[in-house]
Short mmCIF file of C-alpha atoms in Angstrom, two decimals:
data_model
loop_
_atom_site.label_atom_id
_atom_site.label_comp_id
_atom_site.label_asym_id
_atom_site.label_seq_id
_atom_site.Cartn_x
_atom_site.Cartn_y
_atom_site.Cartn_z
CA MET A 1 -83.88 -19.56 -14.85
CA THR A 2 -83.63 -23.28 -14.18
CA ASP A 3 -82.03 -24.28 -10.87
CA TYR A 4 -79.09 -26.51 -11.77
CA LYS A 5 -77.98 -27.04 -8.19
CA SER A 6 -80.80 -29.02 -6.66
CA GLU A 7 -79.68 -31.58 -4.07
CA ARG A 8 -80.65 -34.55 -6.25
CA GLU A 9 -78.82 -33.26 -9.33
CA GLN A 10 -75.74 -32.43 -7.29
CA GLN A 11 -75.64 -36.02 -6.04
CA TRP A 12 -76.10 -37.24 -9.62
CA ARG A 13 -73.02 -35.26 -10.64
CA VAL A 14 -70.97 -36.80 -7.85
CA ASP A 15 -72.04 -40.32 -8.77
CA LEU A 16 -71.17 -39.84 -12.44
CA ARG A 17 -67.79 -38.32 -11.66
CA LYS A 18 -66.97 -41.37 -9.60
CA THR A 19 -67.92 -43.55 -12.56
CA ILE A 20 -65.87 -41.78 -15.25
CA PRO A 21 -62.92 -39.60 -14.16
CA ALA A 22 -62.70 -36.10 -15.63
CA LYS A 23 -59.34 -36.82 -17.25
CA GLU A 24 -60.81 -39.74 -19.17
CA ARG A 25 -63.72 -37.56 -20.30
CA THR A 26 -61.49 -34.71 -21.52
CA ASN A 27 -59.14 -37.02 -23.41
CA GLN A 28 -61.92 -38.48 -25.50
CA GLU A 29 -62.22 -37.23 -29.10
CA ARG A 30 -65.39 -35.46 -30.22
CA VAL A 31 -67.73 -37.65 -32.23
CA GLU A 32 -67.89 -37.19 -36.01
CA MET A 33 -71.31 -36.89 -37.65
CA PRO A 34 -71.93 -39.62 -40.28
CA MET A 35 -73.06 -38.17 -43.61
CA GLN A 36 -73.90 -39.01 -47.19
CA ASP A 37 -71.06 -39.30 -49.66
CA ALA A 38 -70.50 -35.89 -51.31
CA VAL A 39 -70.72 -37.15 -54.89
CA ALA A 40 -73.92 -39.09 -54.23
CA ARG A 41 -75.71 -36.38 -52.26
CA ARG A 42 -75.32 -33.57 -54.78
CA SER A 43 -77.72 -35.41 -57.05
CA ASN A 44 -80.40 -36.04 -54.42
CA ASN A 45 -82.35 -34.08 -51.81
CA LEU A 46 -81.94 -36.57 -48.98
CA GLU A 47 -80.60 -35.26 -45.69
CA VAL A 48 -76.82 -34.87 -45.74
CA ASN A 49 -76.17 -35.47 -42.04
CA LEU A 50 -77.30 -38.96 -41.03
CA GLY A 51 -77.44 -38.57 -37.25
CA LEU A 52 -75.66 -40.35 -34.41
CA THR A 53 -76.24 -43.94 -33.38
CA ALA A 54 -77.18 -44.59 -29.76
CA GLU A 55 -73.67 -45.89 -29.11
CA MET A 56 -72.12 -42.72 -30.57
CA ALA A 57 -74.47 -40.46 -28.60
CA VAL A 58 -73.71 -42.17 -25.29
CA LYS A 59 -69.99 -42.03 -25.99
CA GLU A 60 -70.14 -38.30 -26.78
CA SER A 61 -72.28 -37.63 -23.70
CA HIS A 62 -69.41 -39.00 -21.58
CA ARG A 63 -67.36 -35.93 -22.57
CA CYS A 64 -69.73 -33.56 -20.74
CA LEU A 65 -68.12 -32.48 -17.46
CA ASP A 66 -71.48 -31.38 -15.99
CA CYS A 67 -69.98 -28.11 -14.85
CA ALA A 68 -71.25 -26.57 -11.62
CA ASN A 69 -71.73 -23.34 -13.58
CA PRO A 70 -72.92 -24.53 -17.01
CA THR A 71 -71.95 -21.66 -19.29
CA CYS A 72 -73.31 -23.59 -22.27
CA VAL A 73 -76.82 -22.78 -21.00
CA THR A 74 -76.09 -19.05 -21.03
CA GLY A 75 -75.22 -19.41 -24.71
CA CYS A 76 -78.64 -20.95 -25.51
CA PRO A 77 -81.30 -18.35 -26.39
CA VAL A 78 -84.09 -20.62 -25.11
CA ASN A 79 -82.24 -21.81 -21.98
CA VAL A 80 -82.27 -25.55 -22.62
CA ASN A 81 -80.97 -27.40 -19.54
CA ILE A 82 -78.06 -28.79 -21.52
CA PRO A 83 -76.18 -30.68 -18.78
CA LYS A 84 -79.38 -32.36 -17.63
CA PHE A 85 -80.42 -33.66 -21.05
CA ILE A 86 -76.88 -34.82 -21.84
CA LYS A 87 -76.68 -36.73 -18.56
CA LYS A 88 -79.99 -38.38 -19.44
CA ILE A 89 -78.33 -39.60 -22.63
CA GLU A 90 -75.32 -40.82 -20.65
CA ALA A 91 -77.72 -42.81 -18.48
CA GLU A 92 -79.32 -44.12 -21.70
CA ASP A 93 -82.63 -42.47 -20.80
CA PHE A 94 -83.13 -41.11 -24.30
CA LEU A 95 -86.84 -40.33 -23.92
CA GLY A 96 -86.04 -38.50 -20.70
CA ALA A 97 -83.43 -36.43 -22.57
CA ALA A 98 -86.01 -35.38 -25.16
CA ALA A 99 -88.47 -34.43 -22.42
CA VAL A 100 -85.86 -32.21 -20.75
CA ILE A 101 -85.18 -30.34 -24.00
CA LYS A 102 -88.90 -29.85 -24.61
CA GLU A 103 -89.29 -28.11 -21.27
CA THR A 104 -87.95 -24.98 -22.97
CA SER A 105 -87.56 -25.73 -26.69
CA THR A 106 -90.53 -26.16 -29.00
CA LEU A 107 -88.51 -27.48 -31.95
CA PRO A 108 -85.70 -29.75 -30.71
CA ALA A 109 -85.31 -31.80 -33.90
CA VAL A 110 -85.19 -28.58 -35.94
CA CYS A 111 -82.74 -26.80 -33.66
CA GLY A 112 -80.50 -29.85 -33.51
CA ARG A 113 -80.12 -29.55 -37.27
CA VAL A 114 -80.01 -25.86 -38.16
CA CYS A 115 -78.92 -23.88 -35.08
CA PRO A 116 -75.38 -22.42 -35.16
CA GLN A 117 -74.34 -24.17 -31.95
CA GLU A 118 -70.70 -23.34 -32.68
CA LYS A 119 -71.59 -19.65 -32.14
CA GLN A 120 -73.92 -20.20 -29.20
CA CYS A 121 -74.01 -23.01 -26.64
CA GLU A 122 -70.91 -24.83 -27.90
CA SER A 123 -68.92 -21.59 -28.02
CA GLN A 124 -69.47 -21.30 -24.26
CA CYS A 125 -68.54 -24.93 -23.50
CA PHE A 126 -65.75 -25.48 -20.94
CA TYR A 127 -63.78 -27.38 -23.59
CA THR A 128 -63.83 -24.36 -25.92
CA GLN A 129 -63.33 -21.71 -23.28
CA LYS A 130 -60.74 -23.34 -21.02
CA LEU A 131 -59.25 -26.41 -22.68
CA LYS A 132 -59.13 -25.05 -26.25
CA LYS A 133 -60.54 -28.35 -27.50
CA PRO A 134 -63.63 -29.13 -29.59
CA ALA A 135 -66.79 -28.53 -27.60
CA VAL A 136 -69.19 -31.26 -26.56
CA ALA A 137 -71.38 -31.90 -29.63
CA ILE A 138 -74.48 -30.40 -28.05
CA GLY A 139 -76.32 -29.94 -31.35
CA TYR A 140 -75.69 -33.53 -32.44
CA LEU A 141 -76.93 -34.82 -29.09
CA GLU A 142 -80.04 -32.64 -29.20
CA ARG A 143 -80.85 -33.98 -32.65
CA PHE A 144 -80.24 -37.55 -31.47
CA ALA A 145 -82.62 -37.21 -28.49
CA ALA A 146 -85.36 -35.62 -30.60
CA ASP A 147 -85.01 -38.16 -33.41
CA TYR A 148 -84.97 -41.08 -31.00
CA GLU A 149 -88.19 -39.91 -29.38
CA ARG A 150 -89.93 -39.38 -32.72
CA GLU A 151 -88.88 -42.76 -34.10
CA SER A 152 -89.85 -44.53 -30.88
CA GLY A 153 -93.49 -43.56 -31.36
CA LYS A 154 -93.56 -42.30 -27.76
CA MET A 155 -93.65 -38.55 -28.32
CA SER A 156 -94.17 -36.60 -25.12
CA ILE A 157 -96.46 -33.57 -25.12
CA PRO A 158 -95.47 -30.70 -22.83
CA GLU A 159 -97.90 -30.10 -19.99
CA VAL A 160 -100.30 -27.18 -20.42
CA ALA A 161 -102.20 -25.23 -17.79
CA LYS A 162 -105.96 -25.35 -17.39
CA PRO A 163 -107.59 -23.27 -20.20
CA ASN A 164 -108.24 -19.70 -19.12
CA GLY A 165 -110.51 -18.84 -22.07
CA ILE A 166 -108.39 -15.88 -23.23
CA LYS A 167 -107.82 -15.72 -26.99
CA VAL A 168 -104.40 -14.75 -28.39
CA ALA A 169 -103.02 -14.86 -31.94
CA ALA A 170 -99.66 -15.22 -33.65
CA ILE A 171 -99.10 -13.70 -37.09
CA GLY A 172 -96.76 -15.85 -39.17
CA SER A 173 -95.84 -19.45 -38.43
CA GLY A 174 -92.07 -19.37 -38.37
CA PRO A 175 -89.89 -20.33 -35.39
CA ALA A 176 -90.58 -17.15 -33.39
CA SER A 177 -94.35 -17.57 -33.64
CA LEU A 178 -94.22 -21.29 -32.94
CA ALA A 179 -92.18 -20.72 -29.79
CA TRP A 180 -94.58 -17.99 -28.66
CA ALA A 181 -97.61 -20.16 -29.38
CA ALA A 182 -96.16 -23.09 -27.44
CA ASP A 183 -95.46 -21.03 -24.33
CA MET A 184 -98.83 -19.30 -24.47
CA ALA A 185 -100.49 -22.72 -24.71
CA ARG A 186 -98.49 -23.82 -21.65
CA PHE A 187 -99.90 -20.81 -19.81
CA GLY A 188 -103.44 -21.90 -20.71
CA TYR A 189 -104.34 -19.44 -23.49
CA ASP A 190 -106.51 -20.16 -26.52
CA VAL A 191 -103.89 -19.76 -29.26
CA THR A 192 -104.37 -19.41 -33.03
CA VAL A 193 -101.51 -19.05 -35.51
CA TYR A 194 -102.26 -17.28 -38.81
CA GLU A 195 -100.07 -18.08 -41.85
CA ALA A 196 -100.21 -16.30 -45.22
CA LEU A 197 -98.98 -19.33 -47.20
CA HIS A 198 -100.59 -22.73 -47.62
CA GLU A 199 -98.30 -24.59 -45.22
CA ILE A 200 -97.32 -23.98 -41.61
CA GLY A 201 -93.65 -23.47 -40.74
CA GLY A 202 -92.56 -20.18 -42.30
CA VAL A 203 -88.86 -20.10 -43.14
CA LEU A 204 -88.51 -23.68 -41.87
CA LYS A 205 -90.62 -24.77 -44.84
CA TYR A 206 -89.82 -22.30 -47.61
CA GLY A 207 -86.29 -21.22 -46.76
CA ILE A 208 -84.33 -24.30 -45.66
CA PRO A 209 -83.74 -27.13 -48.17
CA GLU A 210 -84.87 -30.69 -47.64
CA PHE A 211 -81.25 -31.92 -47.61
CA ARG A 212 -80.64 -29.82 -44.49
CA LEU A 213 -84.04 -29.97 -42.78
CA PRO A 214 -86.56 -32.58 -43.97
CA LYS A 215 -90.10 -31.23 -44.02
CA LYS A 216 -91.44 -34.29 -42.21
CA ILE A 217 -89.33 -33.26 -39.21
CA VAL A 218 -90.97 -29.82 -39.15
CA ASP A 219 -94.44 -31.36 -39.56
CA VAL A 220 -94.00 -33.60 -36.52
CA GLU A 221 -92.93 -30.64 -34.37
CA ILE A 222 -95.98 -28.69 -35.55
CA GLN A 223 -98.27 -31.65 -34.85
CA ASN A 224 -96.99 -31.60 -31.27
CA LEU A 225 -98.09 -27.98 -30.96
CA ALA A 226 -101.53 -28.92 -32.25
CA LYS A 227 -101.72 -31.61 -29.57
CA MET A 228 -100.99 -28.88 -27.02
CA GLY A 229 -104.11 -27.09 -28.27
CA VAL A 230 -102.60 -24.58 -30.72
CA LYS A 231 -104.83 -23.91 -33.74
CA PHE A 232 -103.55 -23.02 -37.21
CA GLU A 233 -105.13 -21.07 -40.07
CA THR A 234 -103.37 -20.94 -43.45
CA ASN A 235 -103.92 -18.70 -46.50
CA THR A 236 -104.60 -15.75 -44.20
CA ILE A 237 -102.80 -12.45 -44.72
CA ILE A 238 -103.24 -10.18 -41.73
CA GLY A 239 -103.82 -6.70 -43.11
CA ARG A 240 -105.40 -8.07 -46.30
CA THR A 241 -107.53 -11.15 -45.61
CA ILE A 242 -108.42 -9.95 -42.13
CA SER A 243 -107.43 -7.04 -39.90
CA LEU A 244 -106.24 -6.92 -36.32
CA ASP A 245 -109.28 -4.84 -35.43
CA THR A 246 -111.57 -7.59 -36.72
CA LEU A 247 -109.69 -10.13 -34.61
CA ARG A 248 -110.00 -7.83 -31.61
CA GLU A 249 -113.75 -7.72 -32.21
CA ARG A 250 -113.71 -11.52 -32.13
CA GLY A 251 -112.17 -11.45 -28.68
CA VAL A 252 -108.42 -11.70 -29.32
CA LYS A 253 -106.66 -9.98 -26.43
CA ALA A 254 -103.00 -10.10 -27.49
CA PHE A 255 -100.99 -10.55 -30.68
CA PHE A 256 -97.51 -11.71 -31.57
CA ILE A 257 -96.11 -10.55 -34.91
CA GLY A 258 -93.53 -13.05 -36.11
CA ALA A 259 -93.99 -12.62 -39.84
CA GLY A 260 -90.29 -12.79 -40.63
CA ALA A 261 -88.44 -10.83 -43.30
CA GLY A 262 -89.74 -11.95 -46.65
CA LEU A 263 -88.93 -8.89 -48.73
CA PRO A 264 -85.71 -9.57 -50.70
CA ARG A 265 -82.97 -7.03 -51.22
CA PHE A 266 -81.25 -6.50 -54.52
CA MET A 267 -78.04 -4.66 -55.40
CA ASN A 268 -79.55 -2.18 -57.87
CA ILE A 269 -76.83 -2.68 -60.45
CA PRO A 270 -77.23 -2.50 -64.27
CA GLY A 271 -78.95 -5.52 -65.80
CA GLU A 272 -80.34 -6.83 -62.51
CA ASN A 273 -83.86 -6.91 -64.00
CA SER A 274 -82.81 -9.40 -66.69
CA ASN A 275 -84.63 -12.70 -66.95
CA GLY A 276 -82.91 -15.47 -65.03
CA ILE A 277 -82.09 -13.35 -61.98
CA PHE A 278 -83.96 -14.42 -58.86
CA SER A 279 -83.95 -13.48 -55.22
CA SER A 280 -82.93 -16.33 -52.95
CA ASN A 281 -86.38 -16.12 -51.30
CA GLU A 282 -88.21 -16.83 -54.53
CA TYR A 283 -85.70 -19.45 -55.70
CA LEU A 284 -85.79 -21.46 -52.47
CA THR A 285 -89.56 -21.07 -52.06
CA ARG A 286 -90.16 -22.54 -55.52
CA VAL A 287 -88.02 -25.56 -54.69
CA ASN A 288 -88.74 -26.09 -50.97
CA LEU A 289 -92.41 -25.21 -50.71
CA MET A 290 -93.68 -25.56 -54.28
CA HIS A 291 -91.75 -28.75 -55.17
CA ALA A 292 -90.10 -27.31 -58.29
CA ALA A 293 -87.39 -29.99 -58.23
CA ASP A 294 -90.00 -32.76 -58.40
CA PRO A 295 -90.93 -33.71 -62.01
CA ALA A 296 -94.47 -34.44 -60.81
CA TYR A 297 -95.00 -30.71 -60.20
CA ASP A 298 -95.30 -27.94 -62.80
CA THR A 299 -93.59 -25.22 -60.79
CA PRO A 300 -90.94 -23.57 -63.00
CA VAL A 301 -87.48 -23.07 -61.56
CA LEU A 302 -84.16 -21.61 -62.61
CA ARG A 303 -81.80 -24.18 -64.11
CA GLY A 304 -78.54 -23.88 -66.02
CA LYS A 305 -75.01 -25.20 -66.39
CA ASN A 306 -73.48 -22.08 -64.86
CA ILE A 307 -75.28 -20.56 -61.87
CA ILE A 308 -74.00 -17.69 -59.75
CA VAL A 309 -75.18 -17.13 -56.18
CA VAL A 310 -74.31 -13.73 -54.71
CA GLY A 311 -73.77 -13.65 -50.94
CA GLY A 312 -71.99 -15.45 -48.13
CA GLY A 313 -74.65 -16.37 -45.58
CA ASN A 314 -76.54 -19.58 -44.90
CA THR A 315 -79.20 -18.64 -47.45
CA ALA A 316 -76.52 -18.29 -50.10
CA MET A 317 -75.15 -21.73 -49.18
CA ASP A 318 -78.64 -23.23 -49.33
CA SER A 319 -79.18 -21.64 -52.75
CA VAL A 320 -75.89 -22.70 -54.32
CA ARG A 321 -76.18 -26.27 -53.00
CA THR A 322 -79.73 -26.38 -54.38
CA ALA A 323 -78.42 -25.20 -57.76
CA LYS A 324 -75.93 -28.06 -57.72
CA ARG A 325 -78.76 -30.53 -57.11
CA LEU A 326 -80.72 -29.00 -59.98
CA GLY A 327 -77.95 -29.89 -62.39
CA ALA A 328 -75.56 -26.94 -62.41
CA GLU A 329 -72.12 -28.03 -63.57
CA ARG A 330 -70.56 -24.86 -62.26
CA ALA A 331 -72.28 -23.52 -59.15
CA MET A 332 -70.49 -20.41 -57.90
CA ILE A 333 -70.56 -18.36 -54.72
CA VAL A 334 -69.59 -14.76 -55.44
CA TYR A 335 -68.87 -12.94 -52.19
CA ARG A 336 -67.34 -9.50 -51.77
CA ARG A 337 -65.37 -10.31 -48.63
CA SER A 338 -62.95 -13.15 -47.84
CA GLU A 339 -64.06 -16.56 -46.61
CA GLN A 340 -63.07 -15.62 -43.04
CA GLU A 341 -65.76 -12.92 -43.04
CA MET A 342 -68.52 -15.21 -44.31
CA PRO A 343 -71.48 -15.33 -41.89
CA ALA A 344 -72.51 -18.81 -43.06
CA ARG A 345 -72.03 -21.77 -40.73
CA LEU A 346 -68.65 -23.46 -41.14
CA GLU A 347 -70.43 -26.79 -41.64
CA GLU A 348 -72.46 -25.40 -44.54
CA VAL A 349 -69.36 -23.96 -46.22
CA HIS A 350 -67.55 -27.28 -45.75
CA HIS A 351 -70.45 -29.25 -47.20
CA ALA A 352 -70.72 -26.89 -50.18
CA LYS A 353 -67.04 -27.31 -50.99
CA GLU A 354 -67.34 -31.10 -50.73
CA GLU A 355 -70.19 -30.95 -53.22
CA GLY A 356 -68.13 -29.07 -55.79
CA VAL A 357 -69.27 -25.50 -55.23
CA GLU A 358 -66.77 -22.91 -56.46
CA PHE A 359 -66.01 -20.07 -54.03
CA MET A 360 -65.17 -16.74 -55.69
CA THR A 361 -64.41 -14.63 -52.64
CA LEU A 362 -63.23 -11.00 -52.77
CA ASN A 363 -65.36 -10.60 -55.88
CA ASN A 364 -68.54 -8.62 -56.49
CA PRO A 365 -70.94 -8.36 -59.45
CA VAL A 366 -71.24 -4.85 -60.85
CA GLU A 367 -73.36 -5.53 -63.95
CA TYR A 368 -75.34 -8.28 -65.66
CA ILE A 369 -75.35 -8.65 -69.44
CA ALA A 370 -78.40 -10.12 -71.18
CA ASP A 371 -78.83 -11.76 -74.59
CA GLU A 372 -81.16 -10.49 -77.31
CA LYS A 373 -84.12 -12.14 -75.55
CA GLY A 374 -83.41 -10.33 -72.29
CA ARG A 375 -82.00 -13.34 -70.41
CA VAL A 376 -78.83 -13.02 -68.41
CA LYS A 377 -75.81 -14.56 -70.12
CA GLN A 378 -72.86 -12.99 -68.32
CA ALA A 379 -71.96 -11.28 -65.07
CA LYS A 380 -69.36 -8.54 -64.93
CA ILE A 381 -67.38 -9.20 -61.77
CA GLN A 382 -65.06 -6.77 -60.02
CA LYS A 383 -62.26 -7.91 -57.72
CA MET A 384 -62.24 -6.56 -54.17
CA GLU A 385 -59.74 -6.07 -51.36
CA LEU A 386 -60.34 -5.65 -47.66
CA GLY A 387 -60.11 -2.25 -46.01
CA GLU A 388 -60.87 -1.10 -42.48
CA PRO A 389 -63.52 -2.83 -40.30
CA ASP A 390 -67.10 -1.57 -40.61
CA ALA A 391 -69.89 -1.40 -38.01
CA SER A 392 -70.24 -5.20 -38.05
CA GLY A 393 -66.59 -5.63 -37.10
CA ARG A 394 -65.73 -7.14 -40.46
CA ARG A 395 -63.24 -5.48 -42.79
CA SER A 396 -64.99 -3.48 -45.50
CA PRO A 397 -64.62 -4.60 -49.11
CA VAL A 398 -62.99 -2.03 -51.39
CA PRO A 399 -63.21 -2.28 -55.20
CA VAL A 400 -59.98 -2.83 -57.14
CA GLU A 401 -60.10 -0.36 -60.01
CA GLY A 402 -59.73 -1.85 -63.49
CA SER A 403 -60.12 -5.44 -62.27
CA GLU A 404 -63.48 -6.24 -63.95
CA TYR A 405 -63.91 -9.50 -65.87
CA LEU A 406 -66.82 -11.48 -67.36
CA VAL A 407 -68.24 -14.80 -66.18
CA ASP A 408 -70.72 -16.80 -68.28
CA CYS A 409 -73.94 -17.74 -66.50
CA GLU A 410 -77.47 -18.86 -67.31
CA GLY A 411 -78.86 -17.73 -63.98
CA VAL A 412 -78.16 -15.67 -60.87
CA VAL A 413 -79.56 -15.98 -57.34
CA VAL A 414 -79.18 -12.87 -55.20
CA ALA A 415 -78.81 -13.67 -51.48
CA VAL A 416 -77.62 -10.38 -50.02
CA GLY A 417 -80.25 -9.95 -47.32
CA VAL A 418 -83.93 -9.43 -46.67
CA SER A 419 -86.24 -6.88 -45.05
CA PRO A 420 -89.62 -7.26 -43.33
CA ASN A 421 -92.59 -7.16 -45.68
CA PRO A 422 -94.45 -3.87 -45.01
CA ILE A 423 -97.95 -5.35 -45.46
CA ILE A 424 -98.50 -6.05 -41.77
CA THR A 425 -96.68 -3.08 -40.29
CA SER A 426 -98.40 -0.62 -42.64
CA ALA A 427 -101.78 -2.11 -41.75
CA VAL A 428 -101.37 -1.35 -38.04
CA GLU A 429 -101.92 2.34 -37.47
CA GLY A 430 -99.56 3.93 -34.97
CA LEU A 431 -97.15 0.97 -34.73
CA ASP A 432 -93.59 2.15 -34.06
CA VAL A 433 -91.48 0.95 -37.01
CA ASP A 434 -87.86 1.82 -37.78
CA PRO A 435 -88.18 3.92 -40.98
CA LYS A 436 -84.94 2.63 -42.51
CA ARG A 437 -84.93 -1.04 -41.55
CA ARG A 438 -88.74 -1.44 -41.51
CA THR A 439 -88.46 -3.46 -38.32
CA ILE A 440 -90.87 -3.23 -35.40
CA THR A 441 -89.48 -1.44 -32.34
CA VAL A 442 -90.04 -3.38 -29.12
CA ASN A 443 -89.14 -3.27 -25.45
CA PRO A 444 -86.01 -5.48 -25.31
CA GLU A 445 -87.09 -6.96 -21.95
CA THR A 446 -90.60 -8.06 -22.98
CA ASN A 447 -90.70 -7.70 -26.80
CA GLN A 448 -93.83 -5.54 -26.37
CA SER A 449 -94.41 -2.85 -29.00
CA ASN A 450 -95.69 0.67 -28.36
CA ILE A 451 -99.22 -0.73 -28.88
CA PRO A 452 -99.77 -2.66 -25.62
CA ASP A 453 -101.55 -5.72 -27.03
CA ILE A 454 -98.94 -6.26 -29.78
CA PHE A 455 -95.70 -8.15 -29.20
CA ALA A 456 -93.16 -9.08 -31.87
CA GLY A 457 -89.95 -11.01 -32.47
CA GLY A 458 -87.66 -12.73 -34.92
CA ASP A 459 -86.67 -11.21 -38.25
CA ILE A 460 -89.44 -8.59 -38.18
CA VAL A 461 -87.67 -7.12 -35.13
CA ARG A 462 -84.06 -8.07 -35.78
CA GLY A 463 -84.03 -7.71 -39.56
CA GLY A 464 -82.34 -11.09 -39.79
CA ALA A 465 -81.94 -13.82 -37.18
CA THR A 466 -81.17 -17.47 -36.69
CA VAL A 467 -83.95 -19.95 -35.90
CA ILE A 468 -82.91 -20.19 -32.26
CA LEU A 469 -82.65 -16.41 -31.76
CA ALA A 470 -86.15 -16.07 -33.22
CA MET A 471 -87.38 -18.75 -30.81
CA GLY A 472 -85.74 -16.91 -27.95
CA ASP A 473 -87.65 -13.79 -28.96
CA GLY A 474 -90.87 -15.79 -29.05
CA ARG A 475 -90.33 -17.15 -25.54
CA LYS A 476 -89.44 -13.71 -24.18
CA ALA A 477 -92.54 -12.21 -25.82
CA ALA A 478 -94.73 -14.98 -24.39
CA ALA A 479 -93.50 -14.22 -20.88
CA GLY A 480 -94.12 -10.52 -21.53
CA ALA A 481 -97.59 -11.11 -22.97
CA HIS A 482 -98.56 -13.39 -20.07
CA GLN A 483 -97.43 -10.78 -17.58
CA TRP A 484 -99.29 -8.01 -19.38
CA LEU A 485 -102.49 -10.00 -19.82
CA SER A 486 -102.40 -11.03 -16.17
CA SER A 487 -102.19 -7.37 -15.19
CA GLN A 488 -105.30 -6.59 -17.26
CA ARG A 489 -107.59 -8.98 -15.39
#
């Protein structure tokens, strides 16, 4: 844990408090993020949020009270020293702010865009907890610092230890693996990341649309890892292209499995095998990774005037907003609970509504009806009402008998969850896997599996996680792997 109470930093706090009184800080309004006009953006794939100006960032940084006990840090899965980087912004040391973030976060420009700060660091902010006011815009400031550094051309590379000659490997190249690889490189290990697809980035590349996370941002973060010494191999499926035993024979001493959860779930209702019904994974992969929206590419993609997206999470929001950009006149979210129970970020729901997405909450598809060619043409929807809370704490949806009605549609995207792909887990004999969820069982303190040289994290352990939680798993597993490897010498 970072020491926030060093003598120099304590003096820095005192000096700043003398400069701007606490009352003045707390009375200041939270900055608003500039964004594209809603009508214009639904016909392009440019980033919706435009970022803060330097003036806006400095002004927002003034709101930070630099608490003696910064609870915002406890809400960050990768333990970014939030007060320190914000105070660097307040002092207009923007490059210094980026360097502070990169002490613990591998992907600051990514996290500043896609992390649910409102449920993590910002939810623990003094403003939220004590003053009942909007939190300091930590995510906006993180994005600003990372973007400023990138655009300055003065990217800092985190310091790495002297190479120790020990080979380690990450399986999958999503946020969990990238965080693990970065920390293992810092420790001095010879790190290789293996990716099944043709581009590095995992869900950051195939799952999140360009209008929310531009691919060039991800590429720069990955290039930084390469400069730290991390090696990448694409088009490699562990368990098919090459086995763990073969890698062990080549000298690899420890593995991190961060292969995500790429196996889509369906609802198993009548007509779900009709043409025109896609999983959100396939739909977003075609657009985000295979450039289906670009006329220069031949990748086919689902289009239509009336598109239904089933689900209420961030993936559902990404899918329905993508459908809007692909020309859907009526893009609909069909969700079986109320809007209050939606797991999607509030910002994503707000943006979707601005863009004209129709929200059909307390509704659930029970059947799809196809035309004579086997293509979906209608969805039979049943109305729902909320019953008692379930294991997640949300009220369970209960069908309303006799409430079914038909909705015309030319396509459906199912975004009701994913499971880990069994290719890797089934290829590792003796690996402890939850038989129902298909997730790898790990020690929660070290993320080590029952096979000592295998560590794991992210969706393949959690079954579904945010980018920052996956990164937290990667960092925890790196610390565990380093400790275990050190004990083997």
